[in-house]
Tab-separated table of N, CA and C in Angstrom:
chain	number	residue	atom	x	y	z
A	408	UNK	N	99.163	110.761	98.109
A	408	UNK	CA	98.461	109.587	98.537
A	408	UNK	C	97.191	110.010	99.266
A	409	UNK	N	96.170	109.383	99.066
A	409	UNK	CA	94.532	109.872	99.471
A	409	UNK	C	94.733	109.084	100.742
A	410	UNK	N	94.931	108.103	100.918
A	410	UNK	CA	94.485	107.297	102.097
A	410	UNK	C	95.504	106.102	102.882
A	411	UNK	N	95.131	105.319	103.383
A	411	UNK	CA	96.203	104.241	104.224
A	411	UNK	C	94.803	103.218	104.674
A	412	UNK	N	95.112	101.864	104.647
A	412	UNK	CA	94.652	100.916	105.055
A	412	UNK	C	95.751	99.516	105.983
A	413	UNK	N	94.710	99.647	107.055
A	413	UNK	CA	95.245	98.754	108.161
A	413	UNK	C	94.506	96.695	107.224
A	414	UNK	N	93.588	96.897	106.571
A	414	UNK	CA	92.843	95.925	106.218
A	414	UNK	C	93.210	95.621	104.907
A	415	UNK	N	94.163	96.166	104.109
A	415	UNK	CA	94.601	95.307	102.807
A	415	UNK	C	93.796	96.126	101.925
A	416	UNK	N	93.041	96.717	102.243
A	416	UNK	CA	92.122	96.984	100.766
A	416	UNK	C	92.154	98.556	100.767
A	417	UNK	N	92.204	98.615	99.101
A	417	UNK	CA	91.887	100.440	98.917
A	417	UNK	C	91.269	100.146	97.681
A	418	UNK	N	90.085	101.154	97.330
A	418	UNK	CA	89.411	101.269	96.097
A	418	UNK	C	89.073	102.403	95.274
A	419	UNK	N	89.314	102.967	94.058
A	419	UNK	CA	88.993	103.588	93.625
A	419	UNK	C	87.785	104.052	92.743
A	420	UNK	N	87.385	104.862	91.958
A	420	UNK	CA	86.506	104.926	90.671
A	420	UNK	C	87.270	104.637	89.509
A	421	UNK	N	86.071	104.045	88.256
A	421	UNK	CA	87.068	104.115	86.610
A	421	UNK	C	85.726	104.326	86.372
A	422	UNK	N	86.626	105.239	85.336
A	422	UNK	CA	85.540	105.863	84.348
A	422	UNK	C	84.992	105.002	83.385
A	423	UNK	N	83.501	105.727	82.800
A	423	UNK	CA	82.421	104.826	81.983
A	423	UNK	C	83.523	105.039	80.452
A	424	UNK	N	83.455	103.894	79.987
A	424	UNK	CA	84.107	103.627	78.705
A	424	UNK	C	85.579	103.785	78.622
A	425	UNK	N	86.104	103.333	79.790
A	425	UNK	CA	87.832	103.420	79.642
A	425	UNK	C	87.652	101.956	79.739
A	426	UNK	N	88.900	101.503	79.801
A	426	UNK	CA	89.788	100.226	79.626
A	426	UNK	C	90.411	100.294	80.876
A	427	UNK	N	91.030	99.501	81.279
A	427	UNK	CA	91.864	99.185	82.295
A	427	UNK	C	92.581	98.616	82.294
A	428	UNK	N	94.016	98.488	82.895
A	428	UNK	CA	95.277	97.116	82.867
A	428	UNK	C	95.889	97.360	83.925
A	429	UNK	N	95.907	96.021	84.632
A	429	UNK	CA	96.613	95.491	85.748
A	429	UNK	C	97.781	95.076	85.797
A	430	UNK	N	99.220	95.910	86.353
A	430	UNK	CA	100.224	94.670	86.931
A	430	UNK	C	100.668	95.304	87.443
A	431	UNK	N	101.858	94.787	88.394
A	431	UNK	CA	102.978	94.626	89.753
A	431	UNK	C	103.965	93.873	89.680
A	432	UNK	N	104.545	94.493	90.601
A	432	UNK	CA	105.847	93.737	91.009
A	432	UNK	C	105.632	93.640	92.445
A	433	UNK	N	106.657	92.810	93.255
A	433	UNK	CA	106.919	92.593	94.585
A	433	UNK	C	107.751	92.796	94.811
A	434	UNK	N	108.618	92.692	96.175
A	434	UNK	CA	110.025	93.250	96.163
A	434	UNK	C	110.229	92.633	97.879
A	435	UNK	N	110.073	91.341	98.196
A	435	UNK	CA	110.003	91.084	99.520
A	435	UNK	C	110.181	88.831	99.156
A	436	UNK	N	110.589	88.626	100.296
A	436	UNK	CA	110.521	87.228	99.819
A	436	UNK	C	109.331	86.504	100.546
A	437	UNK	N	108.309	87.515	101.257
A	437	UNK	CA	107.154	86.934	101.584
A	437	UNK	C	106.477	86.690	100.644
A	438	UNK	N	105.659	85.487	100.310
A	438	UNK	CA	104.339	85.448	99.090
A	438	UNK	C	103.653	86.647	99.218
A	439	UNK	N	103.301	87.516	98.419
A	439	UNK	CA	102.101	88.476	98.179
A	439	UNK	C	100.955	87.441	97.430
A	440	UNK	N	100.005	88.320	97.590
A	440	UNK	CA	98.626	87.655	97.127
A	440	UNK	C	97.510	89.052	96.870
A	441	UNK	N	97.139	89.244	95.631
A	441	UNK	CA	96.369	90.472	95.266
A	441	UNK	C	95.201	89.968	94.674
A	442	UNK	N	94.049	90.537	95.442
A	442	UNK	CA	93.055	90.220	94.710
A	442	UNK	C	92.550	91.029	94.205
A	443	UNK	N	91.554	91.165	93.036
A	443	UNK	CA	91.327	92.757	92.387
A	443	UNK	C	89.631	92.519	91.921
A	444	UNK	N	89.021	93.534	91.952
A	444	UNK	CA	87.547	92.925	91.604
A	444	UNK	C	87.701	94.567	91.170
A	445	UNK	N	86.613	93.975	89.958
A	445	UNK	CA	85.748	95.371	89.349
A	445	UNK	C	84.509	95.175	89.727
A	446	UNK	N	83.863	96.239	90.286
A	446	UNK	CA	82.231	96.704	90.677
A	446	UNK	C	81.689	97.646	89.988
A	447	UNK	N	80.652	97.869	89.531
A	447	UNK	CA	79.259	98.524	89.224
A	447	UNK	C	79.469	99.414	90.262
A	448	UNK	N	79.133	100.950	90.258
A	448	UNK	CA	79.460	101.381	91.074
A	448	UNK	C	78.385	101.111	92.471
A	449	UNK	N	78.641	100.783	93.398
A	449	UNK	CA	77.267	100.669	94.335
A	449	UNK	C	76.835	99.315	94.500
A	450	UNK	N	77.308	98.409	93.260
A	450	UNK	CA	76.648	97.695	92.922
A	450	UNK	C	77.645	96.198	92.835
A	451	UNK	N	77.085	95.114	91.826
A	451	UNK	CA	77.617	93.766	92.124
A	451	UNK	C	78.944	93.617	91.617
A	452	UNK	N	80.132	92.546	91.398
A	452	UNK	CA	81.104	92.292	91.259
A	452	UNK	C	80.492	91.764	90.070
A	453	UNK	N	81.868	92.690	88.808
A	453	UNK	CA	81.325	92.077	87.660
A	453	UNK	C	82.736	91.737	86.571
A	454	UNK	N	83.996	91.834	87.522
A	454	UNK	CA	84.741	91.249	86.875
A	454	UNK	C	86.014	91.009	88.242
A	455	UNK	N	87.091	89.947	87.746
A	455	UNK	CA	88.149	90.393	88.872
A	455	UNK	C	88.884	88.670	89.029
A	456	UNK	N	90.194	89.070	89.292
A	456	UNK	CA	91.234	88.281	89.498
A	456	UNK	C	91.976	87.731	90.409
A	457	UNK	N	92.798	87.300	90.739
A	457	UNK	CA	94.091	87.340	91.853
A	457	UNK	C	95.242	86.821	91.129
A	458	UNK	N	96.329	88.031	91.629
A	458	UNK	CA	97.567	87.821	91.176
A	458	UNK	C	98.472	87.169	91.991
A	459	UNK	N	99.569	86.757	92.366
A	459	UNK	CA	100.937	86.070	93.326
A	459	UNK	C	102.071	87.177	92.933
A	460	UNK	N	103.017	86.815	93.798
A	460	UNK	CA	104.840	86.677	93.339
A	460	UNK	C	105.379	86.724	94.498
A	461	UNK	N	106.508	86.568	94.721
A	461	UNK	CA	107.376	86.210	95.748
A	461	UNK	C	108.433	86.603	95.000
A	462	UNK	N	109.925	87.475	95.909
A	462	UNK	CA	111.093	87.397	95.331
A	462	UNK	C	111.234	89.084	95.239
A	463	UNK	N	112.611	89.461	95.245
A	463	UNK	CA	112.641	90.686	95.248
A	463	UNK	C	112.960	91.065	93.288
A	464	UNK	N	111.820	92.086	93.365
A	464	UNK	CA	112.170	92.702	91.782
A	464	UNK	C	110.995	91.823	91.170
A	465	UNK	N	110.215	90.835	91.507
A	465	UNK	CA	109.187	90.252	90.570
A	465	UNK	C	108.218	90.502	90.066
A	466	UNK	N	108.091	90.029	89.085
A	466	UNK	CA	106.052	90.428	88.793
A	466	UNK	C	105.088	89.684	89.408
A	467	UNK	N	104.363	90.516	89.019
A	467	UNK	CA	103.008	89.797	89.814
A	467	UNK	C	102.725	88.963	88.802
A	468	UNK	N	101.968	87.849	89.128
A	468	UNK	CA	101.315	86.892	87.892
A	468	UNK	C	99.948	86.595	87.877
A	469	UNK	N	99.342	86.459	87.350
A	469	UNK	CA	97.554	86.166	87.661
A	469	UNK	C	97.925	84.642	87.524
A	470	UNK	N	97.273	84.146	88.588
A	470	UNK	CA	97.191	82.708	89.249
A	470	UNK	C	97.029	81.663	88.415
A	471	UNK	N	95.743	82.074	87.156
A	471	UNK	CA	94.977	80.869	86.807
A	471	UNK	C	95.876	80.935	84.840
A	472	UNK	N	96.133	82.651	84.363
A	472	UNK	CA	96.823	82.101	83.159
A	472	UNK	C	98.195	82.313	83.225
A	473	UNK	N	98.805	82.655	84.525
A	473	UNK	CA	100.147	83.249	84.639
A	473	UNK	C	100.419	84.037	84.272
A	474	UNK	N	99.947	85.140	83.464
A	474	UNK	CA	100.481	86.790	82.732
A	474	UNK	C	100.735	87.426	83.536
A	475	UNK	N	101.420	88.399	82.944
A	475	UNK	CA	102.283	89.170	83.964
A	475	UNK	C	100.974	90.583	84.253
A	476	UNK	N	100.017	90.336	83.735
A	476	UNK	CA	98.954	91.423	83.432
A	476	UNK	C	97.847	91.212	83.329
A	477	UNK	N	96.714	91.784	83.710
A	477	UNK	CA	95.080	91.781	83.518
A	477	UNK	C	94.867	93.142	82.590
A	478	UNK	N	93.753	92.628	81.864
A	478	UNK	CA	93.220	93.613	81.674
A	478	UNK	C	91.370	93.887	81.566
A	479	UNK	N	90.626	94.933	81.442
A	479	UNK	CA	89.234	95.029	81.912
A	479	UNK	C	88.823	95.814	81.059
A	480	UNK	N	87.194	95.753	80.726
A	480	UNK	CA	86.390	96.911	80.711
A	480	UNK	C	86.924	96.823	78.682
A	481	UNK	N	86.434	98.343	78.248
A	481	UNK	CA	85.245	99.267	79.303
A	481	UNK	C	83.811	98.612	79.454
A	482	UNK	N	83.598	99.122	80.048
A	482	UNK	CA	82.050	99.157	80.280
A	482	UNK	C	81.634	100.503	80.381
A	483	UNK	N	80.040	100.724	79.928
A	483	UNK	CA	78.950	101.915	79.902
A	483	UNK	C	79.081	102.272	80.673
A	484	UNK	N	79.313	101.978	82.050
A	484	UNK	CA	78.883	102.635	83.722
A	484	UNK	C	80.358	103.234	84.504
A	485	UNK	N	79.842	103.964	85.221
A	485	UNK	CA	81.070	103.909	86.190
A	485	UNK	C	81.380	102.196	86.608
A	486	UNK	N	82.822	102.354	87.354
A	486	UNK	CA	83.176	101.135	87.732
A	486	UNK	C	83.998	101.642	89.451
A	487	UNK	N	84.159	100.653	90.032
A	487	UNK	CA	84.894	100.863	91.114
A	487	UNK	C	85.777	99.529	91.478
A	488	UNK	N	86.793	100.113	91.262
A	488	UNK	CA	88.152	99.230	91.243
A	488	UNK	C	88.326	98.757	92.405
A	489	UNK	N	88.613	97.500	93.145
A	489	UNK	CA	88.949	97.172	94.713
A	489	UNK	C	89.983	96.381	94.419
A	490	UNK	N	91.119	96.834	95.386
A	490	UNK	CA	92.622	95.888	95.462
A	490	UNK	C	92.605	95.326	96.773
A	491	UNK	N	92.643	94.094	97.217
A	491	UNK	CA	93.392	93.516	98.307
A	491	UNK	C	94.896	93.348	98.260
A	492	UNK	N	95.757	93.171	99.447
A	492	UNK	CA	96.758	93.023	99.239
A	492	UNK	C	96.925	92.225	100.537
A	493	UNK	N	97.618	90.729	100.445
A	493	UNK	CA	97.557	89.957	101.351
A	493	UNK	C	99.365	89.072	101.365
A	494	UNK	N	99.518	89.086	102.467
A	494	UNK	CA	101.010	88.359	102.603
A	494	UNK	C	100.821	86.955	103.129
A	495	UNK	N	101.446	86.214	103.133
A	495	UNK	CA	101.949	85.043	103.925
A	495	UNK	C	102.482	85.125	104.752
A	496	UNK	N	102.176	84.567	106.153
A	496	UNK	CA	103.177	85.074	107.467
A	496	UNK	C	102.397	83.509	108.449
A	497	UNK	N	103.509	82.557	108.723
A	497	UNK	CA	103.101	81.915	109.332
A	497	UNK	C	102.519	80.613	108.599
A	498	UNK	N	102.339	80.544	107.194
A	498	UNK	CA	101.692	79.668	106.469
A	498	UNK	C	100.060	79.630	106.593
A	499	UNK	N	99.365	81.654	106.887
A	499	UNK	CA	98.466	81.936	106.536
A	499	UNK	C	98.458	83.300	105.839
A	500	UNK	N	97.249	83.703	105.475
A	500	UNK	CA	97.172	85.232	104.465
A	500	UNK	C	96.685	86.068	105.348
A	501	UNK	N	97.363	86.820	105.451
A	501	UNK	CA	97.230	88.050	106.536
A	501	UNK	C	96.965	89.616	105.414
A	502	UNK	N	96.471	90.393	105.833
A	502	UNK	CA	96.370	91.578	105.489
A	502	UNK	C	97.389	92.464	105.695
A	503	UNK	N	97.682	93.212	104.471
A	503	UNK	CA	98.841	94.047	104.476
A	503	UNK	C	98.451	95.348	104.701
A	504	UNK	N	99.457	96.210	105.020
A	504	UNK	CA	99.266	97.579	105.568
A	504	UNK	C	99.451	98.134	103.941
A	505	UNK	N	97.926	98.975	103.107
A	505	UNK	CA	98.191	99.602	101.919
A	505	UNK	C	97.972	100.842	102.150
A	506	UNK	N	98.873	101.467	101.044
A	506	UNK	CA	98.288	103.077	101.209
A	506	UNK	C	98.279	103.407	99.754
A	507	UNK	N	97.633	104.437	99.396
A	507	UNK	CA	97.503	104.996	98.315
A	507	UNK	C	95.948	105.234	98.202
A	508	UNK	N	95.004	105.461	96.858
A	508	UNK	CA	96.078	105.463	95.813
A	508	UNK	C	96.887	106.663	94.842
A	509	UNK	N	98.039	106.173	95.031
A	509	UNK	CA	98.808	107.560	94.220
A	509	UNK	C	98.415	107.420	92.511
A	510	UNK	N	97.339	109.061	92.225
A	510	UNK	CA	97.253	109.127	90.754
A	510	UNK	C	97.481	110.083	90.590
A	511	UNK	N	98.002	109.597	89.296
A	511	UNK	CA	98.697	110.308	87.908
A	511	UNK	C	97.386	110.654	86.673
A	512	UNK	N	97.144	112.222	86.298
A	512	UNK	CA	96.271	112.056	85.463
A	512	UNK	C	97.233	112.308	83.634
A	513	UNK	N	96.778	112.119	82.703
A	513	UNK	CA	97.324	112.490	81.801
A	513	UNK	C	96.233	113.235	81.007
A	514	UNK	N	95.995	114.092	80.683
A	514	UNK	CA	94.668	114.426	79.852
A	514	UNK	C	94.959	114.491	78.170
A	515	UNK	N	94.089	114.365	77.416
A	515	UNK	CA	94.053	114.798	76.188
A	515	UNK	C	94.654	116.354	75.797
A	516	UNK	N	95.357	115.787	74.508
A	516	UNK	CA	95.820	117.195	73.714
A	516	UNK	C	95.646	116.765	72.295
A	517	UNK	N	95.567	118.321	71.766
A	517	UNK	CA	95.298	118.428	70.579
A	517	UNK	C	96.007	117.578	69.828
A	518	UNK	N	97.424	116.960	69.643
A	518	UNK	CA	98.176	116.294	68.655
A	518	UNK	C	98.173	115.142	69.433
A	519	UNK	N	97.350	115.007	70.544
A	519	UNK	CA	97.665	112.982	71.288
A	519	UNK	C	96.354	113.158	71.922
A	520	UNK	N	94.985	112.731	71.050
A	520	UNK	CA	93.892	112.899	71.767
A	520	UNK	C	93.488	111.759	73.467
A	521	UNK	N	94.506	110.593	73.097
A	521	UNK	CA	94.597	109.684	74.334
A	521	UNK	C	94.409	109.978	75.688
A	522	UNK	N	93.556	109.584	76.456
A	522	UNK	CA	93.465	110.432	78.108
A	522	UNK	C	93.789	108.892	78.963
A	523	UNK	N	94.311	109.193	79.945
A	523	UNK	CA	95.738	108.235	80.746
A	523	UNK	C	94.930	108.603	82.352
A	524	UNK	N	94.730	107.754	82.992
A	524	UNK	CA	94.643	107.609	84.790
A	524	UNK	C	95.864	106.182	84.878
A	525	UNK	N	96.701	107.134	85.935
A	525	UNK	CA	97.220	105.694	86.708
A	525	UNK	C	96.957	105.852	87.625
A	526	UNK	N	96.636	104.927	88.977
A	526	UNK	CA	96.509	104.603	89.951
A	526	UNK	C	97.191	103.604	90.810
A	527	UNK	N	98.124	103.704	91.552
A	527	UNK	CA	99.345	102.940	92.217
A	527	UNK	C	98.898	102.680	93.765
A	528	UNK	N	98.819	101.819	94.192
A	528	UNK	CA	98.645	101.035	95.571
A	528	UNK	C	100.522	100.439	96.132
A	529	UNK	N	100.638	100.844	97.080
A	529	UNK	CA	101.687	100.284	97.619
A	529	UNK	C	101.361	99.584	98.761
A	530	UNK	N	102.665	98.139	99.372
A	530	UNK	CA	102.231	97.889	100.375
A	530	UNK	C	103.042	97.605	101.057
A	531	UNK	N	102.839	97.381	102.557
A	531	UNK	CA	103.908	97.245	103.492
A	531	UNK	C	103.394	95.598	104.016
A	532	UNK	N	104.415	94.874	104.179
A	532	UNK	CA	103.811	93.139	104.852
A	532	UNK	C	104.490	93.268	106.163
A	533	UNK	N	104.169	95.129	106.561
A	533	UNK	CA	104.783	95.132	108.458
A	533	UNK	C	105.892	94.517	109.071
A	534	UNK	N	107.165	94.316	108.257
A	534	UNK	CA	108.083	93.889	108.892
A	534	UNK	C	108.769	95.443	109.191
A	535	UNK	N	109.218	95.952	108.107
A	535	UNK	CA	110.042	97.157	108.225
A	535	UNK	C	109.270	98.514	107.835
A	536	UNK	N	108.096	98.830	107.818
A	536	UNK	CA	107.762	100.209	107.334
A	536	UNK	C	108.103	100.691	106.105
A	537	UNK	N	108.809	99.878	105.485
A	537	UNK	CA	109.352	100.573	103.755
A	537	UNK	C	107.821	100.632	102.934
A	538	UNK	N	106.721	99.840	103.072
A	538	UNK	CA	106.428	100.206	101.482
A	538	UNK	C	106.174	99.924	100.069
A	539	UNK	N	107.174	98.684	100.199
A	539	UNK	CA	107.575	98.423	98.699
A	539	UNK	C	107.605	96.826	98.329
A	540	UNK	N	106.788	96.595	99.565
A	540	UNK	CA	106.874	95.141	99.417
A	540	UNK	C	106.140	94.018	98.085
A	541	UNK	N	104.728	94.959	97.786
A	541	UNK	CA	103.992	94.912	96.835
A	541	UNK	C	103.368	96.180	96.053
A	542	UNK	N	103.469	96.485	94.739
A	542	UNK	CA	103.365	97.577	94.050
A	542	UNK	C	102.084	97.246	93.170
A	543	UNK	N	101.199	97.493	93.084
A	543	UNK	CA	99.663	97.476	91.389
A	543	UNK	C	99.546	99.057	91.487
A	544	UNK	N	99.568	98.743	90.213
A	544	UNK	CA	99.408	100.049	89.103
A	544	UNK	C	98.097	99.620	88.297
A	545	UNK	N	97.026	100.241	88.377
A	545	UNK	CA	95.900	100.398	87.395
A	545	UNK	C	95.866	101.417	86.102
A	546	UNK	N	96.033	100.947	85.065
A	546	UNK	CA	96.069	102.089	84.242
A	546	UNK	C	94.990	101.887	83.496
A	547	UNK	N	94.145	103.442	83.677
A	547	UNK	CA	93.082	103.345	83.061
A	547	UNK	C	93.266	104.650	81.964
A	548	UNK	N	92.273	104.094	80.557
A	548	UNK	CA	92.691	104.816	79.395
A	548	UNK	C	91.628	104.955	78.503
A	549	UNK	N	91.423	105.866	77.605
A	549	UNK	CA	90.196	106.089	76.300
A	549	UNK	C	91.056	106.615	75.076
């Protein structure tokens, strides 16, 4: 794990001409709330979503078509991936404690020319220190 956030958010790089796909699960009976934006690197917001779920073992859903999944890109440029991760506490959205992100590279081989980044965000909604309250996985691919 590269890092830890007190503010909900961690962001990474994606590479110029990969693809990307979004989903999660939750594992807490607080509402989660994920918001996800793709950036230009440096630069403006040029794509991005928000997912839900509630319930232990669930998926995440994107709000507006319900899938259990997003997906992005590519685009020519670098990109820079940003995750929020926000709970319900009180009957407002509070910021969750995230850490990560934990990646996985897969590289190209001669008989599977396919090249694989995952990138995993975990989160804690500060009741118990576990962790596992909300899970996104970015998998980025060429």
């Amino acid at each position: 794990m590269d890092s830890a956030s007190t503010n909900g958010i961690m962001s990474f790089n994606h590479k110029p001409e990969h693809c990307g796909h979004v989903s999660g699960f939750v594992n807490t009976q607080e509402e989660q709330r994920v918001h996800i934006e793709v950036r230009q690197a440096n630069g403006p917001q040029i794509d991005g979503i928000t997912m839900e779920g509630q319930g232990h073992r669930s998926t995440l859903r994107e709000v507006m078509s319900n899938s259990p999944g997003w997906s992005f890109g590519p685009f020519p440029f670098e990109t820079r991936v940003y995750i929020k991760i926000t709970h319900k506490r009180d009957g407002a959205w509070v910021a969750s404690h995230v850490v990560g992100p934990l990646t996985v590279d897969k590289r190209p081989e001669r008989n599977y020319p396919m090249e694989f980044r995952s990138q995993t965000v975990i989160s804690e909604d500060l009741d118990n220190s576990g962790h596992e309250d909300c899970t996104v996985t970015v998998l980025e691919y060429k």
